[in-house]
XYZ file of C-alpha atoms in Angstrom:
586
model
C 142.040 51.512 118.029
C 142.883 54.678 117.319
C 141.600 58.477 116.889
C 143.244 59.748 114.177
C 140.385 59.230 111.618
C 137.837 60.609 114.259
C 140.179 63.565 115.020
C 139.944 64.739 111.271
C 136.220 65.123 111.664
C 136.475 66.972 115.169
C 139.114 69.407 113.573
C 137.924 69.801 109.967
C 134.466 68.371 108.878
C 132.339 69.018 111.866
C 133.475 72.517 112.580
C 132.666 73.216 109.228
C 129.401 71.653 109.184
C 128.539 73.495 112.410
C 129.456 76.972 110.780
C 127.210 76.335 107.799
C 124.456 75.313 110.075
C 124.796 78.354 112.209
C 124.576 80.408 109.158
C 121.683 78.648 107.440
C 119.647 78.018 110.557
C 117.758 81.167 110.285
C 117.110 80.442 106.763
C 116.204 76.854 107.292
C 112.648 75.785 106.054
C 110.939 72.328 106.209
C 111.436 71.973 102.441
C 115.344 72.567 103.257
C 115.036 69.826 105.761
C 113.661 67.538 103.295
C 116.201 68.336 100.854
C 119.269 67.438 102.978
C 117.558 64.124 104.307
C 116.796 63.465 100.492
C 120.364 64.082 99.301
C 122.136 62.624 102.407
C 120.071 59.389 102.242
C 120.623 58.805 98.761
C 124.485 59.434 98.874
C 124.766 57.295 102.162
C 123.163 54.227 100.521
C 124.834 54.569 97.202
C 128.137 54.806 98.605
C 128.080 51.769 101.057
C 128.351 49.052 98.418
C 131.139 50.861 96.515
C 133.014 51.655 99.469
C 133.060 48.187 101.057
C 134.049 46.948 98.007
C 137.110 48.770 98.044
C 138.019 47.764 101.346
C 137.206 44.061 100.980
C 139.481 43.947 98.114
C 142.062 45.634 99.635
C 142.182 48.929 97.502
C 141.551 51.063 100.362
C 142.991 50.600 103.780
C 142.598 52.020 107.133
C 145.562 51.306 109.902
C 144.009 49.613 113.007
C 145.647 52.169 115.195
C 143.790 55.078 113.123
C 140.185 54.073 113.637
C 137.677 53.471 116.515
C 136.931 49.693 115.525
C 133.021 49.644 114.702
C 132.584 48.952 111.172
C 129.430 48.258 108.851
C 130.153 45.941 105.619
C 133.692 46.396 106.799
C 133.485 50.227 106.534
C 134.694 52.068 109.557
C 132.414 54.107 111.315
C 134.365 57.386 110.897
C 134.247 56.416 107.130
C 130.335 56.241 107.401
C 130.324 59.646 109.180
C 132.380 60.941 106.224
C 129.560 60.039 103.674
C 127.101 61.991 105.766
C 128.904 64.911 106.683
C 130.656 65.441 103.203
C 127.032 65.601 101.755
C 125.631 67.852 104.614
C 128.448 70.223 103.967
C 128.067 70.453 100.139
C 124.126 70.341 100.422
C 124.237 73.313 102.904
C 126.454 75.547 101.074
C 124.133 74.870 98.064
C 121.016 75.765 99.806
C 122.772 79.137 101.478
C 124.140 80.077 97.907
C 120.854 79.329 96.152
C 118.271 81.545 98.657
C 118.660 84.524 96.701
C 117.559 82.777 93.510
C 113.990 82.373 92.392
C 114.325 79.055 90.621
C 111.308 79.215 88.583
C 112.617 81.840 86.380
C 115.320 79.187 85.188
C 112.862 76.668 83.888
C 112.760 76.410 80.124
C 110.724 74.338 77.188
C 112.335 73.002 74.335
C 111.234 76.002 72.418
C 112.753 78.495 74.457
C 116.105 76.687 75.395
C 119.161 78.820 74.672
C 121.029 77.182 71.977
C 124.119 77.066 74.198
C 122.334 74.793 76.549
C 121.268 72.504 73.629
C 124.746 72.125 72.703
C 126.169 71.633 76.263
C 123.778 68.860 77.442
C 124.750 66.273 75.038
C 128.501 67.189 75.445
C 128.167 66.653 78.920
C 126.550 63.354 78.459
C 129.244 62.248 76.237
C 131.686 63.317 78.846
C 130.182 61.639 81.589
C 129.603 58.113 79.174
C 133.036 58.505 78.063
C 134.408 58.756 81.774
C 132.336 55.438 82.417
C 133.519 53.786 79.395
C 137.233 54.816 80.295
C 136.794 53.487 83.940
C 135.437 50.366 82.638
C 138.294 49.880 80.470
C 140.855 50.560 83.572
C 139.052 48.157 85.949
C 139.247 45.503 83.137
C 143.014 46.434 82.672
C 143.367 45.830 86.211
C 146.805 47.375 87.711
C 147.448 50.875 88.428
C 144.102 52.340 87.277
C 141.922 50.302 89.100
C 141.006 52.620 91.687
C 140.258 55.563 89.346
C 138.429 53.197 86.988
C 136.149 52.266 90.128
C 135.618 55.817 90.981
C 134.796 56.788 87.325
C 132.308 53.828 86.816
C 130.632 54.350 89.995
C 130.405 58.291 90.263
C 129.744 59.131 86.640
C 126.959 56.443 86.183
C 124.955 58.269 88.468
C 126.195 61.742 87.277
C 125.073 60.815 83.826
C 121.394 59.986 85.132
C 121.033 62.983 87.047
C 122.689 65.265 84.192
C 120.410 63.744 81.696
C 117.319 64.673 83.673
C 118.677 67.919 85.271
C 121.061 69.541 82.800
C 118.990 71.951 81.075
C 117.944 73.541 84.513
C 121.629 73.255 86.181
C 122.982 75.078 82.939
C 120.518 77.887 83.319
C 121.369 78.595 86.883
C 123.775 81.118 87.951
C 127.511 79.614 88.315
C 127.455 80.741 91.918
C 124.512 78.257 92.458
C 126.074 75.340 91.029
C 129.882 75.867 90.331
C 130.742 77.323 94.007
C 128.940 74.475 95.944
C 131.122 71.737 93.903
C 134.529 73.767 94.046
C 134.451 75.296 97.383
C 133.990 72.124 99.278
C 136.203 70.040 97.098
C 139.009 72.168 97.666
C 138.485 72.210 101.211
C 138.374 68.395 101.429
C 141.528 68.329 99.104
C 143.395 70.089 101.801
C 142.171 68.032 104.544
C 142.668 64.844 102.648
C 146.205 65.744 101.832
C 147.162 66.193 105.445
C 145.379 62.715 106.274
C 147.029 60.776 103.765
C 150.402 62.466 104.966
C 149.724 61.091 108.254
C 148.748 57.699 107.048
C 145.132 57.775 108.442
C 143.940 56.089 105.570
C 145.860 54.661 102.490
C 145.238 53.675 98.888
C 147.045 50.298 98.143
C 150.189 50.423 95.758
C 149.649 48.764 92.439
C 145.890 50.029 92.134
C 146.699 53.868 91.921
C 148.504 55.652 89.369
C 151.038 57.202 91.509
C 150.214 60.850 90.606
C 150.005 63.681 93.134
C 147.741 66.841 92.711
C 149.826 68.419 95.237
C 151.762 67.274 98.402
C 150.454 63.695 99.218
C 146.991 64.107 97.779
C 146.502 61.259 95.129
C 144.943 62.338 91.709
C 142.305 59.622 92.599
C 141.357 61.301 95.643
C 141.445 64.530 94.285
C 138.843 62.889 91.664
C 136.809 61.259 94.152
C 135.876 64.459 95.893
C 135.362 66.600 92.841
C 132.792 63.734 91.266
C 131.184 63.203 94.609
C 130.548 67.151 95.139
C 129.201 67.056 91.652
C 126.886 64.405 92.473
C 125.510 66.000 95.489
C 125.008 69.397 93.778
C 123.300 67.415 90.662
C 121.251 65.695 93.059
C 119.976 68.649 95.044
C 119.175 70.579 91.758
C 117.270 67.764 90.582
C 115.026 67.909 93.757
C 114.956 71.791 93.020
C 113.718 71.565 89.396
C 110.808 69.525 90.805
C 110.338 72.296 93.293
C 110.369 74.909 90.795
C 107.754 73.296 88.407
C 105.387 72.773 91.338
C 105.569 76.129 92.537
C 105.547 77.764 89.220
C 102.281 76.735 87.844
C 99.337 76.354 90.725
C 97.222 75.798 87.614
C 98.755 72.379 87.201
C 99.635 71.534 90.788
C 97.081 72.038 93.212
C 99.623 72.181 96.222
C 102.779 74.038 96.672
C 106.055 72.291 97.062
C 106.494 72.925 100.778
C 103.234 70.930 101.163
C 105.412 67.853 100.706
C 102.533 66.095 98.574
C 102.390 63.997 95.559
C 102.467 67.192 93.494
C 105.921 67.559 93.892
C 106.619 63.968 92.720
C 104.397 64.926 89.936
C 106.112 67.782 89.127
C 109.764 65.886 88.720
C 107.970 64.082 85.697
C 106.049 66.998 84.200
C 106.982 67.459 80.656
C 109.000 70.712 79.985
C 107.052 70.923 76.525
C 103.843 71.684 78.687
C 105.409 74.474 80.734
C 103.573 77.891 80.291
C 106.328 80.041 79.140
C 104.404 83.110 79.147
C 104.177 82.716 82.806
C 107.838 81.724 83.122
C 108.967 84.814 80.981
C 106.812 86.980 83.072
C 108.139 85.823 86.378
C 111.954 86.646 84.664
C 110.939 90.161 83.868
C 109.336 90.624 87.485
C 112.219 89.561 89.172
C 114.456 91.625 87.124
C 112.449 94.860 87.833
C 112.152 93.893 91.492
C 116.522 93.270 91.646
C 116.691 96.582 89.956
C 114.323 98.942 91.531
C 114.617 97.439 95.054
C 117.705 95.943 96.454
C 115.892 95.774 99.949
C 112.948 94.091 99.045
C 114.682 91.940 96.389
C 116.838 90.522 99.368
C 113.708 90.114 101.719
C 111.896 88.015 98.976
C 114.865 85.654 99.178
C 113.478 84.135 102.372
C 109.933 83.662 101.444
C 108.187 80.256 100.697
C 107.956 79.506 96.669
C 104.500 80.471 95.705
C 104.053 83.346 98.290
C 107.450 84.660 96.767
C 106.614 84.302 93.088
C 103.044 85.871 93.732
C 104.733 88.753 95.871
C 107.270 89.514 93.027
C 104.318 89.661 90.416
C 102.583 92.075 92.815
C 105.657 94.345 93.044
C 106.226 94.102 89.500
C 102.707 95.417 88.713
C 102.876 98.156 91.239
C 106.302 99.022 89.859
C 105.239 98.971 86.284
C 101.972 101.105 87.012
C 104.575 103.676 88.810
C 106.820 103.823 85.788
C 104.058 104.317 83.403
C 103.058 107.295 85.207
C 106.580 108.938 86.176
C 108.186 108.299 82.789
C 105.109 109.929 80.879
C 106.151 112.992 78.927
C 103.245 115.046 79.783
C 100.478 115.275 82.791
C 97.901 114.356 80.060
C 99.743 111.263 79.004
C 100.361 110.202 82.628
C 96.381 110.841 83.487
C 95.779 108.634 80.578
C 97.808 105.873 81.933
C 95.923 105.992 85.297
C 92.718 105.967 83.354
C 93.721 102.868 81.497
C 95.128 100.941 84.556
C 91.966 101.725 86.445
C 89.984 100.375 83.254
C 92.041 97.257 83.288
C 91.469 96.524 86.883
C 87.689 97.081 86.263
C 87.913 94.350 83.392
C 90.125 91.930 85.855
C 87.599 92.276 88.686
C 84.511 92.395 86.696
C 83.352 89.040 87.706
C 84.320 86.662 90.483
C 85.318 83.793 88.011
C 87.888 83.411 85.622
C 86.007 84.872 82.700
C 87.164 88.629 83.493
C 90.823 87.620 82.977
C 90.747 87.391 79.133
C 88.637 90.438 78.741
C 91.621 92.185 80.807
C 94.298 90.620 78.687
C 92.468 91.946 75.704
C 92.280 95.114 76.774
C 95.781 95.251 77.818
C 97.087 94.062 74.384
C 95.483 96.744 72.748
C 96.377 99.467 74.997
C 99.660 98.913 76.842
C 103.109 98.110 75.483
C 104.258 95.139 75.018
C 106.803 95.303 77.982
C 104.118 95.993 80.232
C 101.740 93.023 79.639
C 103.489 90.304 81.566
C 102.978 92.421 84.713
C 99.661 93.266 83.844
C 98.484 89.677 82.916
C 100.345 87.875 85.875
C 99.044 90.005 88.547
C 97.488 87.502 91.236
C 94.194 89.272 91.302
C 92.355 86.282 92.266
C 94.137 86.319 95.453
C 93.988 90.252 96.059
C 90.861 92.425 96.446
C 90.575 95.290 94.210
C 90.307 97.911 96.475
C 94.008 98.233 97.584
C 95.186 98.532 93.886
C 92.508 101.063 93.118
C 93.686 103.123 96.074
C 97.240 102.921 94.767
C 95.867 104.383 91.389
C 94.539 107.705 93.517
C 98.079 107.973 94.795
C 99.551 108.109 91.626
C 96.899 111.061 90.784
C 98.140 112.924 93.688
C 101.735 112.771 92.021
C 100.247 114.521 88.835
C 99.031 117.491 91.180
C 102.658 118.530 90.998
C 103.449 121.351 88.847
C 105.898 124.229 88.701
C 103.775 126.289 91.202
C 101.369 123.507 92.535
C 102.713 121.384 95.541
C 99.864 119.281 97.090
C 101.656 118.073 100.261
C 100.577 121.059 102.217
C 100.481 119.681 105.878
C 101.177 116.331 107.666
C 97.602 115.132 106.781
C 98.356 115.345 103.055
C 101.409 113.383 103.663
C 99.937 110.468 105.511
C 97.020 110.307 102.855
C 99.570 110.257 100.044
C 101.552 107.569 101.887
C 98.525 105.446 102.615
C 97.689 105.440 99.125
C 100.864 104.417 97.708
C 102.263 102.448 100.238
C 99.646 101.138 103.052
C 97.767 99.653 99.786
C 100.547 97.604 98.970
C 101.472 96.523 102.452
C 97.532 95.380 102.700
C 98.160 93.496 99.248
C 100.949 91.563 100.132
C 99.489 90.503 103.662
C 96.204 89.377 101.500
C 98.655 87.070 99.833
C 100.071 85.783 103.049
C 96.604 84.921 104.091
C 96.006 83.095 100.991
C 99.122 81.229 100.932
C 99.987 80.276 104.616
C 98.062 77.974 106.625
C 96.378 79.667 109.576
C 93.241 79.837 111.900
C 93.202 83.545 112.486
C 89.723 84.882 113.144
C 88.066 87.682 110.934
C 88.966 90.371 113.591
C 92.457 89.396 114.027
C 92.869 89.338 109.921
C 91.392 92.795 109.985
C 93.606 93.993 113.038
C 96.637 92.566 110.756
C 95.498 94.475 107.707
C 95.727 97.697 109.780
C 98.864 97.080 111.033
C 100.202 96.426 107.136
C 98.763 99.703 106.476
C 100.501 101.456 109.057
C 104.057 99.817 108.506
C 103.264 101.051 104.948
C 103.218 104.498 106.076
C 106.429 103.831 108.010
C 108.405 102.274 104.901
C 106.948 105.239 102.482
C 108.091 108.017 105.001
C 111.451 106.541 104.705
C 111.315 106.537 101.234
C 110.334 110.116 100.894
C 113.179 111.029 103.400
C 115.794 109.091 101.540
C 114.687 110.489 97.913
C 114.514 114.269 98.840
C 117.186 115.145 96.219
C 115.857 112.467 93.434
C 112.405 113.791 93.889
C 113.369 117.351 93.509
C 115.183 116.601 90.158
C 111.521 115.872 88.677
C 110.061 118.915 90.512
C 108.527 117.084 93.254
C 108.424 117.697 96.858
C 106.764 115.295 99.514
C 107.872 117.519 102.447
C 104.775 119.021 103.878
C 104.642 122.835 102.968
C 103.486 123.914 106.512
C 106.857 121.831 107.823
C 109.139 123.798 105.592
C 107.317 126.982 106.417
C 108.522 126.638 109.849
C 112.178 126.410 108.626
C 111.486 129.642 106.516
C 111.371 127.603 103.224
C 109.231 126.851 100.510
C 109.101 123.898 98.085
C 110.744 125.971 95.573
C 113.517 126.411 97.869
C 113.828 122.659 98.303
C 114.211 122.278 94.407
C 116.639 124.755 94.219
C 118.719 123.203 97.217
C 117.380 119.820 98.582
C 120.523 119.519 100.669
C 119.917 122.641 102.939
C 119.861 122.335 106.641
C 116.343 123.376 106.740
C 115.370 120.351 104.420
C 117.589 118.462 106.713
C 115.625 119.044 109.671
C 112.488 118.250 107.913
C 113.723 115.167 106.970
C 114.597 114.282 110.526
C 110.777 114.940 111.496
C 109.391 112.724 108.722
C 111.886 110.025 109.868
C 110.662 110.412 113.272
C 107.266 110.019 112.145
C 108.272 106.788 110.211
C 109.673 105.570 113.480
C 106.720 106.291 115.416
C 104.562 104.203 112.895
C 107.083 101.565 113.016
C 107.145 101.143 116.824
C 103.352 100.988 116.917
C 103.368 98.179 114.232
C 106.221 96.309 114.931
C 105.193 94.104 117.820
C 101.806 93.460 115.912
C 103.715 91.182 113.368
C 104.155 88.419 115.645
C 100.582 87.693 114.677
C 101.427 87.030 111.099
C 101.124 83.236 110.296
C 104.604 81.663 110.735
C 105.515 80.716 107.457
C 105.556 84.318 106.500
C 106.333 86.022 109.852
C 110.090 86.104 109.784
C 110.513 87.019 105.824
C 107.910 90.080 106.432
C 110.014 91.195 109.255
C 112.983 91.055 107.053
C 111.290 93.073 104.539
C 110.189 95.844 107.001
C 113.850 95.984 108.976
C 115.768 96.013 105.601
C 114.038 99.021 104.448
C 113.903 100.745 107.926
C 117.712 100.179 108.171
C 117.863 102.805 105.442
C 116.062 104.941 108.133
C 118.432 104.350 110.558
C 121.445 105.022 108.322
C 119.970 108.450 107.533
C 119.311 109.286 111.060
C 122.861 108.471 112.112
C 124.576 110.272 109.015
C 122.017 112.980 109.246
C 120.951 112.379 105.608
C 124.570 112.063 104.306
C 123.685 108.627 102.577
C 120.841 110.272 100.611
C 123.606 111.837 98.357
C 121.292 112.095 95.112
C 121.628 108.798 93.959
C 118.526 107.779 96.099
C 119.493 104.027 96.334
C 122.044 101.937 98.034
C 121.954 103.726 101.264
C 122.936 100.726 103.025
C 125.878 98.263 101.994
C 124.877 94.845 100.696
C 126.942 93.353 103.589
C 124.819 95.358 106.121
C 121.734 94.426 104.433
C 122.501 90.605 104.373
C 123.503 91.294 108.114
C 120.153 92.613 108.946
C 118.195 89.967 106.975
C 120.113 87.193 108.867
C 120.002 88.636 112.434
C 116.298 89.455 111.900
C 115.381 85.988 111.184
C 117.679 84.520 113.845
C 115.345 86.715 116.344
C 112.251 86.103 114.624
C-alpha cells in the first residue's frame, strides 16, 4: 500500500479540476451537467476493458508501494479515478471555451459545405483507419510496438466513429473551440506523467514499448495516449453539441429545445443534414456577425443565454440593428423616411394575421423592397413570439432621428430625451422580455409579467442614456446632439457648440447628468430583475451589467473613455470579469 499515485491526483489533477469547476460554475447549466455525465460515462466504460487487459497481460504495472490497494477488474482505484478526472478536465475546458460560440451557425448541409471540409473529412477518416491498421500490425507483430498498437486500435477505432458522424461540424468550429481543449490538457498531462514515470509511480513493461521518449522520462506511448484520449473526449462532446445545435436551430422540426432533454435531442442526432434549412442557418450567421461587430457587450452577454432563446435574441438584435442602419446610412432624409415607411409596411404584413399566412406576404414584400443583405434579418425576426407594438414604437424613435438637421435639434428637454430613449431602447428591452416569457418555464401571473415589462422598459432607458453619454463625439460627427438643449443652455452652450466641440467641459457636465439619470433608472429597476424566470435571469443581468459597466467607466474617467471611437470603452478582460462575477452572484 502506498500513496504515490493518490498524491499525483492531490497535487495535479484535482486542483486543476477544481479551478476549472470554479471558473465554469456560474456558467454551468443543466445541459452542461448532462454533457459532462455523458462523456465521463462513455469514457469510463470504454476504458475499463482496455486498461484491465493491459494490467492482466503485464504491459502496464503499478508497484504495490505506489497504490492504495483497492481495484476493479485489476485496475487500481487511482487509475479508475484518472479516467474520470481527465475526462472531466478536458470536458470542462471544452465547455468554457465554447460558451462564446453559437454552435447553430456552424451547421452545414452537403450543398453548403466548404470544399476544404469535404476534403478534410475523408483524409481524417483515412488517417484514423490507417492508424487502426498500423496498431493491429504492431499487436500481431508483438514485441516492442505492442503497447502503442493497443493504444491505436482502441482509441482510433472510437475516434474514427465519432469523426465520421461529427467531422463536418468539428471542422467548421473555430480552432480555439476544438484544438485548445485537446492540446492544453494533453501538454499538462504530459508534464504530470513525465514526473510520475520518473518517480516510478507506474511503469510500462520493457519489451512492449518502443523505448522512445518525447522528453525526459515521458514514453512516446504515453504521450500518444493522452493526445488521442483527449481527442476522443472533444470529439464526443462535439457530437453531443451537434445534436444540441440541430435541435435548437430548427424549432419547426423539433418541438422541444435541447435543454428540455427530451426525445427531440435524440432525433436531432440522426436528423439528416440534407434537410437543414440553410437559409435559416445563413441568417443566424449574419445575425451573429452583426451582433459581434456592433455590440461587444451584448455579444458577450448572449453567450450565457440558453440555446433557442439565445438564437431568437440574436435574431431580434439583428432586425433592430438592420433597421437602425438602413435609416442612419441613408444619404438623404427622404431616403431614410422611405426606409421607415417600408419597415412599417413590412411589420403590417408580418402581423396582418395571427397565423403563419402573413409571413409569405411579408417575405415577398421584403424581397421586392429591401436589399438582399437585409432579407435574412427581416425574414427571421421571431414575430410569432413578440407583439408588434414595441417594434412599431421603435420605428417612431427612428422618425425622431430624422428631425435632426443643421438647425433643428429635437431633444429640447429631459422629457424629449426620455421619450426618445423609450422608443429606441425601452421597446427593445420589452421585446427581449417577451422572448424570455415565451422560451422559459414560469408561472408568473399576468400582473407580474406586466410589472416586469415596465421594469424592462425602465432598464432600457438606463442603457440608452449610457449609450448617449458614451457616443457624444460619435453622434456629433453625423450632426446629432442628444443632450437636452435646456441642459446645454444652463452650461452656456447650444447644440451647435457641441457639434463644434463635443469634448468641452460643459458637454462633460451634461454627460454626467445623463449618466446620473441612467443610474437612477438602473437603481429603480435592478432589484426587480430577481423575478425574471431563472433560466434567463442571470444572462439578463449580465447583459445589463456589461453595458452599465461602460457607464461606470465613463463616470470614473469623466468621459475620457469616450474618445471618439464610441466603442470598446471597457477592456474585454474587464467585460468577462463583470459577466462572470455577475453570474456568480446571481
